[in-house]
mmCIF file of C-alpha atoms and ligand atoms in Angstrom:
data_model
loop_
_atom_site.group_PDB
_atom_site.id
_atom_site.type_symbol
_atom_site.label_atom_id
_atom_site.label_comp_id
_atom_site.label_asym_id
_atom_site.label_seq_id
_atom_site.Cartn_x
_atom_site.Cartn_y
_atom_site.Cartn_z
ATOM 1 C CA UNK A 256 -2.663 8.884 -7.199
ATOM 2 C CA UNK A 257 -6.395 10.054 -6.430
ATOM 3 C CA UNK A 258 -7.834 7.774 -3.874
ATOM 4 C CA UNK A 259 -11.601 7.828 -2.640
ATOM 5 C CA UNK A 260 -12.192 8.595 0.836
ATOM 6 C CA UNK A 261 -8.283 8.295 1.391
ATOM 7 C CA UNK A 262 -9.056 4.729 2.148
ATOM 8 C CA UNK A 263 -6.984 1.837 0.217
ATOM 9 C CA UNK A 264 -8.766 -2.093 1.074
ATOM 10 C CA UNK A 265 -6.283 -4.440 2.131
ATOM 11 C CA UNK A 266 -7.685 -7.311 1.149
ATOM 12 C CA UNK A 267 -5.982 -10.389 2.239
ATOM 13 C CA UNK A 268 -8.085 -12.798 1.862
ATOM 14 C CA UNK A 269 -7.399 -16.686 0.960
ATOM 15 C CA UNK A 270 -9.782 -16.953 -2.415
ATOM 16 C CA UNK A 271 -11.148 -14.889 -5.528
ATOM 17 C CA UNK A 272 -14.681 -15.361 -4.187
ATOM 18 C CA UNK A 273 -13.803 -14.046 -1.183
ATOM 19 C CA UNK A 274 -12.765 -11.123 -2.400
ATOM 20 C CA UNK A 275 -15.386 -10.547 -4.816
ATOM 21 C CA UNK A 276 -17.809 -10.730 -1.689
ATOM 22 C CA UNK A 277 -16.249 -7.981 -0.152
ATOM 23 C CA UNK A 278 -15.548 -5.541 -3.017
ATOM 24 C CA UNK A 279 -19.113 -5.642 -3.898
ATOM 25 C CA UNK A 280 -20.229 -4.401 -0.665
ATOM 26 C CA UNK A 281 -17.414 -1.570 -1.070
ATOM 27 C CA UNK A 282 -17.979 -0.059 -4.012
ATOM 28 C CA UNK A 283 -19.779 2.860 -2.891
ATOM 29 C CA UNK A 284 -16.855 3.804 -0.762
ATOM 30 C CA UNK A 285 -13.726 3.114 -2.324
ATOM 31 C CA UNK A 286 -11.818 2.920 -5.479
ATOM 32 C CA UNK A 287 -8.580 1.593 -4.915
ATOM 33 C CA UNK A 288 -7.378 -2.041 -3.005
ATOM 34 C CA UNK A 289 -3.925 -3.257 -2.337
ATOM 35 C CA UNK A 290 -3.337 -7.407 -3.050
ATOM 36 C CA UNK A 291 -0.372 -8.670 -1.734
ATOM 37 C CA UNK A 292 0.963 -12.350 -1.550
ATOM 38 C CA UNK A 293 -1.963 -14.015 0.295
ATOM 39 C CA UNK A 294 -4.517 -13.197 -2.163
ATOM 40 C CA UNK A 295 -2.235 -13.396 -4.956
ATOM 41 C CA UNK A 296 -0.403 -17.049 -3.715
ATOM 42 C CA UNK A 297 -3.895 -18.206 -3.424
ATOM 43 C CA UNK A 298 -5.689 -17.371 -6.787
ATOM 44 C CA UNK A 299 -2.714 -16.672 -9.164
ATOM 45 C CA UNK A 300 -1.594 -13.543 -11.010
ATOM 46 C CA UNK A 301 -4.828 -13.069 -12.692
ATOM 47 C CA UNK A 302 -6.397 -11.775 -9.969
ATOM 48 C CA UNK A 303 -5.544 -8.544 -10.586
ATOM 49 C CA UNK A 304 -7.275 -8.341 -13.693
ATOM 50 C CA UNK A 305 -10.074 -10.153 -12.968
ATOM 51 C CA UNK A 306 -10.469 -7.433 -9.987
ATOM 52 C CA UNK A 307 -10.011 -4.607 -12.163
ATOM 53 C CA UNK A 308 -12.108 -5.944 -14.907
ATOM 54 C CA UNK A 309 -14.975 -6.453 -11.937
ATOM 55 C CA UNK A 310 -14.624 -3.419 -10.143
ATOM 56 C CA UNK A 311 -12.748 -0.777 -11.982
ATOM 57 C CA UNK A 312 -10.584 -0.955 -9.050
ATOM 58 C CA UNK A 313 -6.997 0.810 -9.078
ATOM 59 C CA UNK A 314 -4.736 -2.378 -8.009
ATOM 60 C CA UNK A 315 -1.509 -1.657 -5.777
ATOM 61 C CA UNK A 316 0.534 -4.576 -5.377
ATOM 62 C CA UNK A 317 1.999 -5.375 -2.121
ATOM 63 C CA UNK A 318 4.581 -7.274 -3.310
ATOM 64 C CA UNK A 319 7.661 -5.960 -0.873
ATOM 65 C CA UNK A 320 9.866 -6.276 -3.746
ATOM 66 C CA UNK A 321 13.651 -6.906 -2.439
ATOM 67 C CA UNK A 322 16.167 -8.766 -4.714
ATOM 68 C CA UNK A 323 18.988 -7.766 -6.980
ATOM 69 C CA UNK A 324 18.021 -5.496 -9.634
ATOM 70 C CA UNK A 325 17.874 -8.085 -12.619
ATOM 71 C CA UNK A 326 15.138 -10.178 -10.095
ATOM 72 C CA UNK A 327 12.972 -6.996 -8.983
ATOM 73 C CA UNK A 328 12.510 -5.540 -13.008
ATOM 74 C CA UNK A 329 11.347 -9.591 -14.044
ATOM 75 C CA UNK A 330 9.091 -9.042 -10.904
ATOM 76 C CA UNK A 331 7.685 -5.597 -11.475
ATOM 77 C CA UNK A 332 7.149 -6.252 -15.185
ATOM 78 C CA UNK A 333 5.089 -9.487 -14.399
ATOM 79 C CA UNK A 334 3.052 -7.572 -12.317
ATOM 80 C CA UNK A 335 2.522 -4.233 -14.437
ATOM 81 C CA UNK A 336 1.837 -6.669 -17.247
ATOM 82 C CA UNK A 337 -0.608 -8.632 -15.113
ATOM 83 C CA UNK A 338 -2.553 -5.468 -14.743
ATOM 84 C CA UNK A 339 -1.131 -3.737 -11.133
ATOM 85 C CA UNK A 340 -1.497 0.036 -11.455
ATOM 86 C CA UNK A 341 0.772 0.138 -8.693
ATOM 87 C CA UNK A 342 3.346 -2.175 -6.849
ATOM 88 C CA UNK A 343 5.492 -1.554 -3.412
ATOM 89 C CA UNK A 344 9.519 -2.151 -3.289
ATOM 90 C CA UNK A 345 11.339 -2.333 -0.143
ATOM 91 C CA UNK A 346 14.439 0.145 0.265
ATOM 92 C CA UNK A 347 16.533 -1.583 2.488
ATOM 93 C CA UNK A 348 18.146 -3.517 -0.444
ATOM 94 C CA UNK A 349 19.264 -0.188 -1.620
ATOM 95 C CA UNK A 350 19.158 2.435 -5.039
ATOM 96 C CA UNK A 351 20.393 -0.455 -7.571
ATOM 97 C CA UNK A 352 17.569 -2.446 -6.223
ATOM 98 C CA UNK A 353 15.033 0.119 -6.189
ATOM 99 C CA UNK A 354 16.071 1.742 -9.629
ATOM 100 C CA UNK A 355 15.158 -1.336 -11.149
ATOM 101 C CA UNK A 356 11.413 -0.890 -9.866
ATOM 102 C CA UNK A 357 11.514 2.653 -10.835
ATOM 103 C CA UNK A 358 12.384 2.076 -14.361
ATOM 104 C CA UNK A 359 10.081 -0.688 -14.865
ATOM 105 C CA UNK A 360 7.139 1.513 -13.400
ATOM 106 C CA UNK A 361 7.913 3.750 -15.610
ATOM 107 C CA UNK A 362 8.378 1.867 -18.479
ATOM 108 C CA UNK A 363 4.449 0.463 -18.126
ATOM 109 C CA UNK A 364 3.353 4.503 -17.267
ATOM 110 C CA UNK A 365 2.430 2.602 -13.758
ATOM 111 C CA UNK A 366 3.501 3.830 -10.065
ATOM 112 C CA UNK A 367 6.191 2.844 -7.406
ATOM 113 C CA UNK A 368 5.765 3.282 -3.540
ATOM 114 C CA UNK A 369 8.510 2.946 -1.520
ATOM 115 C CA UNK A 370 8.397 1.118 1.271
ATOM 116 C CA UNK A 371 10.852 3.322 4.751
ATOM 117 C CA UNK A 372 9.752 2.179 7.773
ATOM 118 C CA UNK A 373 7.305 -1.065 8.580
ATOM 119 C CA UNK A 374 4.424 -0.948 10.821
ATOM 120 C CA UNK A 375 4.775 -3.918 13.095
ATOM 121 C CA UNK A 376 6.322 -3.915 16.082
ATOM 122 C CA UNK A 377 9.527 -6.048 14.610
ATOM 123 C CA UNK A 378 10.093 -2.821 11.889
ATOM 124 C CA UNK A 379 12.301 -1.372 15.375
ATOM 125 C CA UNK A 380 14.836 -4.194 15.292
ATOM 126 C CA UNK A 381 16.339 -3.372 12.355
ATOM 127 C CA UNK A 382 14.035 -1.385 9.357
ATOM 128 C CA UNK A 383 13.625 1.978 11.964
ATOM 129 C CA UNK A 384 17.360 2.622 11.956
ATOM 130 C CA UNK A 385 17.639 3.009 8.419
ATOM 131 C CA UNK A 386 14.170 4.064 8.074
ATOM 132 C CA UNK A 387 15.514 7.861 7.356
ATOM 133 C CA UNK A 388 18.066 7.095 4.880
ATOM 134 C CA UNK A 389 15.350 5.230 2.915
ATOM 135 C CA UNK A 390 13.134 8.117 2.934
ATOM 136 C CA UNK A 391 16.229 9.955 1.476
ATOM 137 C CA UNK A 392 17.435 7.722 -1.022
ATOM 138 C CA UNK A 393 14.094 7.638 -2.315
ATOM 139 C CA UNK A 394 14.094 11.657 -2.083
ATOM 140 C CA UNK A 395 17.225 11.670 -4.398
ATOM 141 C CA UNK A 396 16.407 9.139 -7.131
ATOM 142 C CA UNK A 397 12.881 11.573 -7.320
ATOM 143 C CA UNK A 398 10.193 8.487 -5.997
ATOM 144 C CA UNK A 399 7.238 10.323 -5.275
ATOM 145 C CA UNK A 400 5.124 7.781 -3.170
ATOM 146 C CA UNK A 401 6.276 5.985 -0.081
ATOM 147 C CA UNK A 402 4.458 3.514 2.547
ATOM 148 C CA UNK A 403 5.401 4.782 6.498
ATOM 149 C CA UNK A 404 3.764 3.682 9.328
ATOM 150 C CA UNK A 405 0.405 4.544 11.192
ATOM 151 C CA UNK A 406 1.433 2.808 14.657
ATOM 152 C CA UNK A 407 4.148 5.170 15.035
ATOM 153 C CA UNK A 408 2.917 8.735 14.086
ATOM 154 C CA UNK A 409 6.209 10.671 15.088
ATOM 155 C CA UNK A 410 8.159 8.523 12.963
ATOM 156 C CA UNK A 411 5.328 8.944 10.725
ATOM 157 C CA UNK A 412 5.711 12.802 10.941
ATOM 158 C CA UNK A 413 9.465 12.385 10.670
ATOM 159 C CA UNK A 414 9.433 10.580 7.166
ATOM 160 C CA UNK A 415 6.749 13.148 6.126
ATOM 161 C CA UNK A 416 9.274 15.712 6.594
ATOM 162 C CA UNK A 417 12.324 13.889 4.508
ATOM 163 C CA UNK A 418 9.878 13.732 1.262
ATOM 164 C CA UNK A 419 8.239 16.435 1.295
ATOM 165 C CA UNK A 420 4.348 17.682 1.373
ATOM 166 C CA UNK A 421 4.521 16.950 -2.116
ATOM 167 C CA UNK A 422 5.066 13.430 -1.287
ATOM 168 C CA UNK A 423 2.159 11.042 -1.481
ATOM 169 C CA UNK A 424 2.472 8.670 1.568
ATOM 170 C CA UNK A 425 -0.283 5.670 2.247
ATOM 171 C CA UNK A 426 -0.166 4.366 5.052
ATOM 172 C CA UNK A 427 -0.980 0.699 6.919
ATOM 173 C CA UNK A 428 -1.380 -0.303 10.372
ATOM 174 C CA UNK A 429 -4.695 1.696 11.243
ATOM 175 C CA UNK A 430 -7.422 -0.316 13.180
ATOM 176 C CA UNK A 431 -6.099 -3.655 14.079
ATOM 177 C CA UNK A 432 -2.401 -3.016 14.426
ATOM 178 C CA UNK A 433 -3.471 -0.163 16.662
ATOM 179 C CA UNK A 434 -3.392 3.313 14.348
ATOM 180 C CA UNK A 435 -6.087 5.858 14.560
ATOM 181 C CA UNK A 436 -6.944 6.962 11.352
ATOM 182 C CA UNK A 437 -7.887 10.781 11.757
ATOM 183 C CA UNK A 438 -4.294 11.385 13.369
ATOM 184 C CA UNK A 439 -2.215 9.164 10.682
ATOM 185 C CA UNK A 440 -4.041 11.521 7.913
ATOM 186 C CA UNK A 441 -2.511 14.150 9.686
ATOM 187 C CA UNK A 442 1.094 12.853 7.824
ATOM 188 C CA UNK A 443 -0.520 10.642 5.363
ATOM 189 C CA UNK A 444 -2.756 10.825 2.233
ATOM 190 C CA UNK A 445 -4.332 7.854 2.454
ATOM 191 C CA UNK A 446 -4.833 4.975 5.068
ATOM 192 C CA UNK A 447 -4.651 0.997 4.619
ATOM 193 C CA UNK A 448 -7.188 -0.246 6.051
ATOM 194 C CA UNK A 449 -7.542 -4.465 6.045
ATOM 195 C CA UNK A 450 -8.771 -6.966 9.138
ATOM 196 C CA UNK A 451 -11.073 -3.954 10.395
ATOM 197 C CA UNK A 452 -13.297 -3.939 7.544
ATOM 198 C CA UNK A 453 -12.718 -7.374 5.440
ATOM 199 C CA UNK A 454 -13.347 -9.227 8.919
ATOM 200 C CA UNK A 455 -16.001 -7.344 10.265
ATOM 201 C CA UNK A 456 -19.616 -9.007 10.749
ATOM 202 C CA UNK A 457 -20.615 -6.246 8.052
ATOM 203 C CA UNK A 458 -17.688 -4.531 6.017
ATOM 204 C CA UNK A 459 -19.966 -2.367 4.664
ATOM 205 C CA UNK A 460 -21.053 -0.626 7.639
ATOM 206 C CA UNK A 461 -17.385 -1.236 8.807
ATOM 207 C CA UNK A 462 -16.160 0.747 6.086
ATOM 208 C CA UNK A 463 -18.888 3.757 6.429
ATOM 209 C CA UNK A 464 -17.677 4.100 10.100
ATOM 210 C CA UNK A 465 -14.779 4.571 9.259
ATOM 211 C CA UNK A 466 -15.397 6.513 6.835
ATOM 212 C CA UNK A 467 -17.491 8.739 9.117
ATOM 213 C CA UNK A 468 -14.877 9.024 11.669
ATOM 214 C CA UNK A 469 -12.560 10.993 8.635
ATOM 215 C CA UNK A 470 -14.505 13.803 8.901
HETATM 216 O O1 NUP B 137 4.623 -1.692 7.179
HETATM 217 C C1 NUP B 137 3.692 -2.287 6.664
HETATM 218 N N1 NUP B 137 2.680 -2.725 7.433
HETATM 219 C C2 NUP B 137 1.582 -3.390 6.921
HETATM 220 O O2 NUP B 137 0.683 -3.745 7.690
HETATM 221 C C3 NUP B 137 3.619 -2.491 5.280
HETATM 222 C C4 NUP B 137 2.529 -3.156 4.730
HETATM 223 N N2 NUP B 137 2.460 -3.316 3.417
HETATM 224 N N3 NUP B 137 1.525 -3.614 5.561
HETATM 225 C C5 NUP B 137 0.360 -4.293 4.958
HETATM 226 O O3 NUP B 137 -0.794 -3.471 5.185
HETATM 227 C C6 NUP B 137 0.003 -5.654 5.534
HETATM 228 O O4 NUP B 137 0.667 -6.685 4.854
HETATM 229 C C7 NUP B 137 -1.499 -5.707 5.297
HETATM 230 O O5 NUP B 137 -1.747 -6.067 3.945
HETATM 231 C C8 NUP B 137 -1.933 -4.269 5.463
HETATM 232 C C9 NUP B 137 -2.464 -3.936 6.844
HETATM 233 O O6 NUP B 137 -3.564 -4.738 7.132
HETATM 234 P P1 NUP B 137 -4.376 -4.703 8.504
HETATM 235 O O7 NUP B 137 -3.402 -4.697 9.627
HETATM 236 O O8 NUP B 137 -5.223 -3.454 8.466
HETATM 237 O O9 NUP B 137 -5.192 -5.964 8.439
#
């Protein structure tokens, strides 16, 4: 996936309007948002096509997908036919699981990222153990995009080196959860950025610091 400025929009906020507010102060600087269940529980399915009917957006999905394999391909088809370009699986409930994502990705010519290792500080408890064996599993059933965190750049580094350089990682938990953004693009091709821009007095200028601070 070819993402402007490296930068993916988180955009969790509660209404459409919302986040038609911010994406028009955006557009200059980026191309591609992730929606996950706080945008989507609040406005319906629809608003991924009403965002990429506005905006010419590319739409990843931050749906965490984690059920049996019959539940995750009913899931991943809504969303794929709802519009997504992209949607994110979790790999803890293991290759059956995550298969079932795969296939119906490819089935709609549409992407899968696989979600190793969380970002938040609860992601040690249980997710970091296993985080490597993710990585792996994705490695062998040939996934080629994974989500790994920016709080924790030598586990960041670590899952970098399971998939490969030809990997393409994205990455969240830059800016409020603590990540520096330079340093995670060290391991990562693009950052997710949310609460740092979409809350900021001005986005805009939010964003363009950011931005700024790539180079
Ligand atoms: O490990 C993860 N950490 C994380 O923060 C996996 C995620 N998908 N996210 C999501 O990234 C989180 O749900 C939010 O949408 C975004 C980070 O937002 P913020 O901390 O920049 O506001």
């Amino acid at each position: 996936m070819e993402i402007k400025n490296n930068l993916i929009l988180a955009l969790d906020v509660l209404s459409g309007k919302k986040a038609i507010e911010i994406c028009n102060q955006l557009t200059e600087y980026i191309d591609t948002i992730k929606i996950g269940y706080p945008l989507t529980l609040a406005e319906g399915i629809s608003i991924i096509g009403i965002l990429k009917e506005k905006f010419d957006f590319k739409v990843i999905c931050d749906y965490k997908v984690a059920d049996i394999d019959a539940t995750n391909s009913k899931i991943c088809n809504q969303t794929f036919k709802a519009g997504a370009d992209a949607i994110i699986c979790h790999g803890f409930v293991g290759s059956d699981s995550v298969q079932a994502c795969f296939n119906s990705a490819k089935k709609y010519d549409k992407e899968l990222f696989l979600l190793t290792e969380m970002s938040h500080p609860g992601a040690k408890e249980f997710l970091q153990k296993n985080a490597d064996a993710i990585a792996q599993m994705g490695v062998d059933m040939n996934i080629k995009n994974y989500v790994a965190p920016a709080t924790r750049l030598d586990r960041l580094r670590e899952i970098r080196n399971i998939v490969g350089n030809d990997a393409y990682i994205i990455s969240p938990g830059v800016g409020k959860q603590g990540g520096d953004a330079k340093k995670t693009l060290k391991y990562a091709n693009a950052i997710i950025v949310g609460r740092s821009i979409y809350e900021s007095d001005n986005p805009k200028i939010a964003c363009e610091n950011l931005i700024k601070t790539l180079k």
